[in-house]
Coordinates of C-alpha atoms in Angstrom, one line a residue:
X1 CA 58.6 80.7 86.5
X2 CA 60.7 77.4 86.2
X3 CA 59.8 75.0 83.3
X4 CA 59.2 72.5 85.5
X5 CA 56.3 74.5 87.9
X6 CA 54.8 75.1 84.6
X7 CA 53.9 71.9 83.0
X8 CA 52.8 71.3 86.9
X9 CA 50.4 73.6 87.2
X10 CA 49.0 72.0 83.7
X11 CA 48.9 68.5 84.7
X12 CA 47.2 70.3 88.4
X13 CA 44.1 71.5 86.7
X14 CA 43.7 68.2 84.4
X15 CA 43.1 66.5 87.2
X16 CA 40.7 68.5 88.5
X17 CA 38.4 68.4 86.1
X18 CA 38.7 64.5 86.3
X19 CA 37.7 64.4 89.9
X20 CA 35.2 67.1 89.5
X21 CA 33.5 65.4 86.6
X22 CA 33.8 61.9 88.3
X23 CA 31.5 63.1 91.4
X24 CA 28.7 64.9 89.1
X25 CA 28.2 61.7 87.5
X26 CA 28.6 59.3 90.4
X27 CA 25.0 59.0 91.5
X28 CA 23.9 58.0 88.4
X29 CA 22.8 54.8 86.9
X30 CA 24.9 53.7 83.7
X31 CA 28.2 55.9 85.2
X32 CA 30.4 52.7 86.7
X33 CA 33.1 52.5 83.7
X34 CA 33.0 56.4 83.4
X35 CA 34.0 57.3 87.3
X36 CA 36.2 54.5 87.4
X37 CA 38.5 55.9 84.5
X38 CA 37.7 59.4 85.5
X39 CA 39.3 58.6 88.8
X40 CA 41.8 56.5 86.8
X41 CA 42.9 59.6 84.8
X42 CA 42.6 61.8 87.7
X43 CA 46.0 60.1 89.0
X44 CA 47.3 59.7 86.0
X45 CA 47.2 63.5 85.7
X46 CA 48.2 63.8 89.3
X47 CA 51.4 61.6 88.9
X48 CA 52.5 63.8 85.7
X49 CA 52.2 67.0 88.1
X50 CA 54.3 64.8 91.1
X51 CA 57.1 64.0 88.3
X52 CA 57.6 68.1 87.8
X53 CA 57.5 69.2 91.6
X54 CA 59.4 69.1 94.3
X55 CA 59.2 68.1 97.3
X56 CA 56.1 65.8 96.1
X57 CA 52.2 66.4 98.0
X58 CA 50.8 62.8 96.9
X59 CA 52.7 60.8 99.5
X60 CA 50.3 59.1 101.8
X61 CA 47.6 60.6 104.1
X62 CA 48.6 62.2 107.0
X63 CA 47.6 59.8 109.8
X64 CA 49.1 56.4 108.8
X65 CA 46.6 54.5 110.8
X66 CA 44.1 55.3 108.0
X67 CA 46.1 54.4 105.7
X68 CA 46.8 50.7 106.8
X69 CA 43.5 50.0 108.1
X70 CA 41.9 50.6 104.8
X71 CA 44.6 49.3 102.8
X72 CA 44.5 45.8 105.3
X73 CA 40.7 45.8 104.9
X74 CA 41.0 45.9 101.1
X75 CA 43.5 43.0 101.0
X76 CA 41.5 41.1 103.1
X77 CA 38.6 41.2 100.2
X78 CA 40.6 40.5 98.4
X79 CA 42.0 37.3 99.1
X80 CA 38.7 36.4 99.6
X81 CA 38.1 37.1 96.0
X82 CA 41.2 34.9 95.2
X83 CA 39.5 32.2 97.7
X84 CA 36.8 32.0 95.4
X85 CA 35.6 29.3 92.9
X86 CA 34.8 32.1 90.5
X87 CA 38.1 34.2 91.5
X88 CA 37.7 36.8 88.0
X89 CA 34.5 37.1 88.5
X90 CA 34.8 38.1 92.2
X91 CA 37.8 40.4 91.0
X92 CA 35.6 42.2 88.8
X93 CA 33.3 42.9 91.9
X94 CA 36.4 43.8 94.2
X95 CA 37.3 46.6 91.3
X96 CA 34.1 48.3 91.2
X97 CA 33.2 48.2 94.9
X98 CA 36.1 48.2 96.8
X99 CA 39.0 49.2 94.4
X100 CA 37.6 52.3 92.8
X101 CA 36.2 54.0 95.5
X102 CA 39.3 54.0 97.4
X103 CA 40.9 55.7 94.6
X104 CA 38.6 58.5 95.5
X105 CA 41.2 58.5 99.0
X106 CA 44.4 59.9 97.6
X107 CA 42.8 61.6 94.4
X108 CA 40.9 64.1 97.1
X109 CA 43.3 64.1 99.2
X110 CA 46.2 65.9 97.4
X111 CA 43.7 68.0 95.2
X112 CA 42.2 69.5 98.5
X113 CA 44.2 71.8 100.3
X114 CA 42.7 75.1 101.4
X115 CA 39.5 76.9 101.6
X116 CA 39.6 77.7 97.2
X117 CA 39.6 73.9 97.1
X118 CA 36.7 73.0 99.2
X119 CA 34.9 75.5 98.1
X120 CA 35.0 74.1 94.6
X121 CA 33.9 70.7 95.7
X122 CA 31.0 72.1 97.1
X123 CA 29.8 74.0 94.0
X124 CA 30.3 70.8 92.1
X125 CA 28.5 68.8 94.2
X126 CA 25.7 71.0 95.1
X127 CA 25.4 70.9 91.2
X128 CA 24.2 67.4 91.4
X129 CA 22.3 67.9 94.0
X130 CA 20.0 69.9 92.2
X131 CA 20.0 67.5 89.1
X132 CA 19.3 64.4 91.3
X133 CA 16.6 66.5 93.6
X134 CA 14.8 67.3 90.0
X135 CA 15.3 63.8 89.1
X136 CA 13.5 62.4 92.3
X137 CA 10.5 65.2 92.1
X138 CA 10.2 64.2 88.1
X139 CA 9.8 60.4 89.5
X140 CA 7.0 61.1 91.6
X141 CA 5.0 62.1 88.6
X142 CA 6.6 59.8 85.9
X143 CA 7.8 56.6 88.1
X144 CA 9.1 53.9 86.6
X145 CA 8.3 50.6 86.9
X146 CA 9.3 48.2 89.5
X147 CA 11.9 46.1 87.4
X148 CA 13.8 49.6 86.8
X149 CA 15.9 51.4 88.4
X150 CA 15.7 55.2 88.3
X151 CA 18.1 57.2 86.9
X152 CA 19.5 58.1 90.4
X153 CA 20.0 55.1 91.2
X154 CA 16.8 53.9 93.0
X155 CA 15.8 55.6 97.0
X156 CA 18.1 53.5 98.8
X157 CA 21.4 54.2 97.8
X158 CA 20.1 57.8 96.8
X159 CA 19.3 58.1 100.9
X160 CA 22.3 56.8 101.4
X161 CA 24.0 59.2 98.7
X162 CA 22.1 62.2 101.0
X163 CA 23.7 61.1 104.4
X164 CA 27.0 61.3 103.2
X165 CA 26.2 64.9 101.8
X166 CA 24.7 66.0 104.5
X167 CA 28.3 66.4 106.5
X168 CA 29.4 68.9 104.1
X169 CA 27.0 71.5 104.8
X170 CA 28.7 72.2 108.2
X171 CA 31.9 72.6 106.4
X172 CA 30.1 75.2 103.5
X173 CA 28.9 77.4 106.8
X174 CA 31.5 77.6 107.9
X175 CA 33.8 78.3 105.5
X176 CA 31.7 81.6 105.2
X177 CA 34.0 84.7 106.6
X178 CA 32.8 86.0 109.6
X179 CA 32.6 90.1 110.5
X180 CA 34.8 89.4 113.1
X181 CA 37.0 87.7 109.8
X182 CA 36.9 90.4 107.9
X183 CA 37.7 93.2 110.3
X184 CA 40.7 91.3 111.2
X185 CA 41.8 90.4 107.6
X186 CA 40.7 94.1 106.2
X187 CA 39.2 96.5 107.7
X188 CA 36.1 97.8 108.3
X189 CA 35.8 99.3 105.0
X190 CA 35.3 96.2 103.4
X191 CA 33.3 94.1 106.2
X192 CA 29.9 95.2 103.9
X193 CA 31.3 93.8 100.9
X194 CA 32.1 90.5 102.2
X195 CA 29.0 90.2 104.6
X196 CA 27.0 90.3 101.5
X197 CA 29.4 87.5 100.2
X198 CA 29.0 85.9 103.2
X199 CA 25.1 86.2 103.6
X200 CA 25.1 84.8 99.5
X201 CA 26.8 81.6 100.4
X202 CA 24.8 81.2 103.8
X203 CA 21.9 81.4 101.3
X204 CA 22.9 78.6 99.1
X205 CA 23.8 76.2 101.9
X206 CA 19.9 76.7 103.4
X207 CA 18.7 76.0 99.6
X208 CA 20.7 73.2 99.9
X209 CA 19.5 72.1 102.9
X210 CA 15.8 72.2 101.5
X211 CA 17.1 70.1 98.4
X212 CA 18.2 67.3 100.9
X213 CA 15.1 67.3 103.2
X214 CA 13.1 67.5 100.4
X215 CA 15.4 64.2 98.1
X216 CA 14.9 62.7 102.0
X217 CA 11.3 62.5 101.9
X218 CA 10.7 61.3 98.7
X219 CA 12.5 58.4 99.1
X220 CA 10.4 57.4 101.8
X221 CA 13.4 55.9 103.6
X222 CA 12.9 55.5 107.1
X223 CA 16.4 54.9 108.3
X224 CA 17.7 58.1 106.9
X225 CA 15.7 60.8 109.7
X226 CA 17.5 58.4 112.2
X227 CA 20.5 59.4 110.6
X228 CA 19.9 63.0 110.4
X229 CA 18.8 63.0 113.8
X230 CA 22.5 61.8 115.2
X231 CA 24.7 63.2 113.2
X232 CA 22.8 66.6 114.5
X233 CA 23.3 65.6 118.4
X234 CA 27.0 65.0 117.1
X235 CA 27.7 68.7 115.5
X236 CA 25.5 70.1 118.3
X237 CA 27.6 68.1 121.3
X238 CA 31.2 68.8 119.3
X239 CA 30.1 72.6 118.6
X240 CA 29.4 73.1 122.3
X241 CA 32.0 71.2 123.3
X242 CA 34.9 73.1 120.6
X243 CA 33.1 76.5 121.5
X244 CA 35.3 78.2 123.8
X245 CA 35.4 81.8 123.8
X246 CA 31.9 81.4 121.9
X247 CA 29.9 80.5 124.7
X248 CA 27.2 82.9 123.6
X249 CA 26.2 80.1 120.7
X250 CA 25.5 76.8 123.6
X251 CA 22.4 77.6 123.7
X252 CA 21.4 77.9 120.3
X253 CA 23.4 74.5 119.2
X254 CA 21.2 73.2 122.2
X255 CA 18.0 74.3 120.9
X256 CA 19.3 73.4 117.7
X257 CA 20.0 69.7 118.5
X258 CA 16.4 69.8 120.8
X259 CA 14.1 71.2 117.5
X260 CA 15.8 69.3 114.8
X261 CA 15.7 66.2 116.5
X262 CA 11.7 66.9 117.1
X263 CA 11.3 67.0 113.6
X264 CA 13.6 64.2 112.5
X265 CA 11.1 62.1 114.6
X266 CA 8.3 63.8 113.1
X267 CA 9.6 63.0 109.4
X268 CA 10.5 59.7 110.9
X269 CA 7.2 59.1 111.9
X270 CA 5.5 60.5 108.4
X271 CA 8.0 58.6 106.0
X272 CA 6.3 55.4 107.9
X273 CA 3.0 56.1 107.3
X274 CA 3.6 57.3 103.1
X275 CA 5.8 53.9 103.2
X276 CA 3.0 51.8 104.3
X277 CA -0.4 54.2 103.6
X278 CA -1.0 54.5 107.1
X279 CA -1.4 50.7 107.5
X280 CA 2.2 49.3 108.4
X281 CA 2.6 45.8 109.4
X282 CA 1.1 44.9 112.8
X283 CA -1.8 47.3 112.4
X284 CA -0.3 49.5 115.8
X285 CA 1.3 52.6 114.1
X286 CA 4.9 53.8 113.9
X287 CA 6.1 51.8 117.0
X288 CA 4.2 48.3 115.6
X289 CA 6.0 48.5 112.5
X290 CA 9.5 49.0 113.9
X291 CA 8.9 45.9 116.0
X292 CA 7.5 44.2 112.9
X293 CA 10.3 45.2 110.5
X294 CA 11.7 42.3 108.6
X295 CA 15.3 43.2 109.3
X296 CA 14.5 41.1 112.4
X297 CA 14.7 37.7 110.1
X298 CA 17.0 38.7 107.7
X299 CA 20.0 39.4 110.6
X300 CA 18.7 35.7 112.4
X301 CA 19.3 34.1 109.4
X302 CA 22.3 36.3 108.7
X303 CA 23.8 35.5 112.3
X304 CA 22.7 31.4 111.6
X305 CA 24.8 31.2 108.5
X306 CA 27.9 33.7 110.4
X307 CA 27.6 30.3 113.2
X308 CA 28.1 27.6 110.3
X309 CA 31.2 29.6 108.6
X310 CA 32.5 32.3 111.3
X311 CA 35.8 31.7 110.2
X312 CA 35.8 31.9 106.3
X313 CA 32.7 33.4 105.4
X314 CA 31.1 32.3 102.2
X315 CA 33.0 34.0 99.3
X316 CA 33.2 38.0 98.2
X317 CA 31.0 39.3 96.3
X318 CA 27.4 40.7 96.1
X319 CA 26.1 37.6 94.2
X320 CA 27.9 35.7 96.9
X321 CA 25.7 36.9 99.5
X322 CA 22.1 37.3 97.1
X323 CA 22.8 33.3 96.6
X324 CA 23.7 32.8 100.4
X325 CA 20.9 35.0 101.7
X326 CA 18.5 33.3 99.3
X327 CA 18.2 30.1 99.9
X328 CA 17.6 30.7 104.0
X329 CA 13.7 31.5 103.0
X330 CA 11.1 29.5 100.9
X331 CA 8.7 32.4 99.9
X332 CA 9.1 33.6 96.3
X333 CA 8.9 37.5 97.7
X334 CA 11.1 37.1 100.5
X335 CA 13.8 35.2 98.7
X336 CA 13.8 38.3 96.2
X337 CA 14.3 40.4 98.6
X338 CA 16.7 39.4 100.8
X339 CA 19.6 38.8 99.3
X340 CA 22.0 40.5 101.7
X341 CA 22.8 40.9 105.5
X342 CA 21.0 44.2 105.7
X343 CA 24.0 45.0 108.0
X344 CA 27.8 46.4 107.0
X345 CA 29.5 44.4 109.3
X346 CA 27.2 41.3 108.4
X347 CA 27.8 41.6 105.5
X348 CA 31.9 41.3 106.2
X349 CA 31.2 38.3 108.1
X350 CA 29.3 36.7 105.5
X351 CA 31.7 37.5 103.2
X352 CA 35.1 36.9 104.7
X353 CA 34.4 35.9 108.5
X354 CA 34.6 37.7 111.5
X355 CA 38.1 39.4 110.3
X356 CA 35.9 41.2 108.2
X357 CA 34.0 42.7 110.7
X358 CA 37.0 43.2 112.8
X359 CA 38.9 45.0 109.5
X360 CA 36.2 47.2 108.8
X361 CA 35.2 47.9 112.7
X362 CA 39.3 49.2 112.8
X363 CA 38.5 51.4 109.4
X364 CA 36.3 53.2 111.3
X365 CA 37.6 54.1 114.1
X366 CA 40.6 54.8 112.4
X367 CA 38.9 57.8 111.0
X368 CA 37.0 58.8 114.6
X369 CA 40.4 58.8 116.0
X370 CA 41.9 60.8 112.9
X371 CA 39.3 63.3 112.9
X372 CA 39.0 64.0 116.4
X373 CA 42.9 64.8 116.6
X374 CA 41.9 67.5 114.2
X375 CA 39.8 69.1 116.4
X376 CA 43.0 69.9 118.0
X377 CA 44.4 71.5 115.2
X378 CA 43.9 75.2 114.0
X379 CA 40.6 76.4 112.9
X380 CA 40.5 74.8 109.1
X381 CA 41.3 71.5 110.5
X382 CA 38.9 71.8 113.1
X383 CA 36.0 72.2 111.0
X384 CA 37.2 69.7 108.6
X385 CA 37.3 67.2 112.1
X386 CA 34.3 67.7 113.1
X387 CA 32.4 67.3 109.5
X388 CA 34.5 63.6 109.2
X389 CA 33.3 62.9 112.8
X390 CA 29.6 63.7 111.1
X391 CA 30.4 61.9 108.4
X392 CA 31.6 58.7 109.9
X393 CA 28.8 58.7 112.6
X394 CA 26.1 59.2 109.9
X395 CA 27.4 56.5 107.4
X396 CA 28.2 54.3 109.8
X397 CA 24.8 54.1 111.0
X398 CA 23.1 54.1 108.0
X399 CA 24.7 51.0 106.8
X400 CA 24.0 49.4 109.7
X401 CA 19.5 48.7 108.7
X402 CA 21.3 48.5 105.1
X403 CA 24.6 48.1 103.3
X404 CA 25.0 50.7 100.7
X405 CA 29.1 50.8 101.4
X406 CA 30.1 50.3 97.7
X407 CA 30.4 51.8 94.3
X408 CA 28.5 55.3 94.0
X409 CA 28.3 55.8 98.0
X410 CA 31.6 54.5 98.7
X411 CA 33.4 56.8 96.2
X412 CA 31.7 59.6 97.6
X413 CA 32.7 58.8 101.3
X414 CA 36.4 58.0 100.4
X415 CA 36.3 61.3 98.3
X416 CA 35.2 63.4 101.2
X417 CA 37.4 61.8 104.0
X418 CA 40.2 62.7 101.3
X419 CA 39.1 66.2 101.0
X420 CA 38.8 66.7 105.4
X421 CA 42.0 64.9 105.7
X422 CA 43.9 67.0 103.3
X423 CA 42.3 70.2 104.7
X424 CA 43.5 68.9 108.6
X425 CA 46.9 68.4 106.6
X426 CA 49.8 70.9 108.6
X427 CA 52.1 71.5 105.6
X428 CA 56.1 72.1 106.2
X429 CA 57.3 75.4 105.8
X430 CA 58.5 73.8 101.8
X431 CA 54.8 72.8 101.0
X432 CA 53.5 76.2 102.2
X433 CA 56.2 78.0 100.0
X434 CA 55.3 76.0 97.0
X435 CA 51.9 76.2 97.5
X436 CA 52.1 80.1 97.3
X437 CA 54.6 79.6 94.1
X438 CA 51.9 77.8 92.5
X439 CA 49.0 80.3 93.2
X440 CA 51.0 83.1 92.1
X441 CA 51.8 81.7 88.9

């Protein structure tokens, strides 16, 4: 082995660990300044191991489109930030919310390269999954009071936190060998053996599947069974759609899709009545309160203030928006409570004008159109296309009754488009050699 490849495959693992650690403490409360240097070291570390290898695997993502639609949205906060009266102060909010989480792009991104990879993510983050599940059952019996924040970081960005999870299921299925697999790969002599494997891991994403539905309902989030519900017509419509040969499984996607969806409504429909103890404004049920829900004012007011400054927006920054947002209502309760657009691409206008809804409209489908060519590509990539097609449809909508697009949630989004894209990555014949090189050693 070459001195070089060696202090490589050091500086590899180091960085790792940094990324690893940074999502198991992401969701929680008190962890800003620890995932931010995690992430910090994490390309530090990564940077060492580029200096020692050749040819380098840290250049930019793969489709360039992403790359410049998130890197123009960013600079486009901020300026905004620089636009401000309180410029440092907005800076300090463009670190934590924008900055760091896209760090999470390129860190997952090279680190995430074949199935050993994923799968390692997956253990990690189905780690905190059952921390933050325990956490949310403990709070049921032990809440805390309403000036504090639980420890996972309070039901709507811990829904939101569960929708961008939820995509990663799909990939842990499916990363599962097959029979078919394993009679191709190694015989029938060892198809037993790795059934069992397969049937363990199976196992573990159902379990994880009940951790989620059950973190769901406690949260008493509404928005988040809407949520569930598309992103399930998505994998069910690409799964039928991508099933060629596998014909055999349309209708049990279909039924699939049909069920779940009958319960999402049916969770949808119970989360109202916990939210409100059976009394939800307008006195008329489930359908009453949707009509009633005071999203209604909040995006009027939102859109009044878009019509004064639709140009320039008022300034970057959360506090930007809470003072904003504020002062458009006189009661004491509301003008607590809504201190934001309740709306992503609201929020973009409020903050920057309508080139912020027009930057962060092009992110997105920047990623649609970057996963979907994926689907094109061989079997790996395909399942990593069509969980960033679940991803993007599920976050995407859920931000659009909230905004929950920074800090914790956005570092977990940026960190799993990294890991799809670098798993829909086609690697010269170079990158495969040295990839092999580096396994071997």
């Amino acid at each position: 082995m070459k001195p070089n490849q060696t202090i490589s495959n050091r500086w590899h693992p180091a960085a790792t660990y940094a990324a690893a650690l940074c999502l198991l403490i992401a969701p929680f409360r008190g962890s800003t300044g620890w995932r931010a240097a995690l992430l910090i070291l994490a390309v530090i570390f990564m940077l060492m191991a580029a200096k020692y290898r050749r040819p380098a695997l840290w250049t930019m993502p793969a489709h360039a489109s992403v790359f410049y639609t998130v890197s123009a949205w960013a600079l486009a906060l901020l300026m905004g930030c620089l636009a401000s009266p309180e410029q440092w102060h907005q800076l300090n909010s463009w670190k934590g919310e924008v900055l760091t989480p896209l760090i999470a792009l390129p860190v997952f991104f090279v680190l995430t390269k074949n199935h050993r990879d994923a799968r390692r993510w997956l253990l990690v983050l189905a780690t905190g999954l059952i921390g933050l599940t325990s956490l949310t059952i403990l709070n049921q019996f032990d809440p805390v009071d309403a000036m504090t924040m639980p420890a996972f970081g309070g039901n709507g960005p811990y829904s939101t936190w569960l929708v961008t999870l939820c995509p990663l299921l799909v990939l842990a299925w499916r990363l599962s060998p097959t029979r078919d697999d394993v009679r191709n790969k190694a015989g029938d002599a060892m198809s037993d053996t790795t059934l069992q494997l397969t049937r363990k891991i199976q196992a573990c994403v159902l379990a994880a599947v009940v951790l989620i539905l059950v973190s769901a309902y406690l949260t008493a989030n509404r928005a988040i069974w809407v949520c569930f519900a598309l992103m399930l017509l998505v994998y069910a419509g690409l799964s039928i759609m991508l099933a060629g040969s596998q014909r055999r499984y349309v209708g049990q996607w279909a039924a699939l899709a049909l069920v779940g969806s009958m319960v999402f409504i049916g969770l949808f429909i119970a989360a109202t009545e916990q939210r409100f103890n059976g009394k939800p404004p307008g006195g008329g049920g489930t359908i009453e309160m949707v009509t009633h829900d005071n999203r209604g004012a909040i995006w009027r007011e939102a859109i009044a203030l878009i019509a004064e400054k639709p140009f320039t927006g008022y300034g970057y920054g959360r506090d930007v928006l809470e003072k904003t947002m504020s002062e458009r209502f006189t009661e004491p309760l509301d003008k607590a409570l809504f201190i934001q657009g309740h709306n992503l691409v609201l929020n973009q206008v409020l903050q920057i004008g309508v080139v912020g809804a027009v930057l962060i409209l092009a992110v997105f489908m920047s990623l649609i159109h970057a996963f979907s060519n994926m689907l094109r590509g061989p079997a790996l990539a395909r399942t990593a296309g069509l969980c960033g097609l679940i991803l993007v449809v599920g976050v995407f909508t859920r931000n659009m009754v909230d905004d929950f697009f920074i800090r914790q949630n956005a570092i977990l989004f940026w960190a799993i488009v990294g890991m799809l894209l670098g798993l829909g990555l086609k690697l010269d014949k170079n990158q495969v050699k040295l990839n092999s090189t580096d396994k071997s050693a």
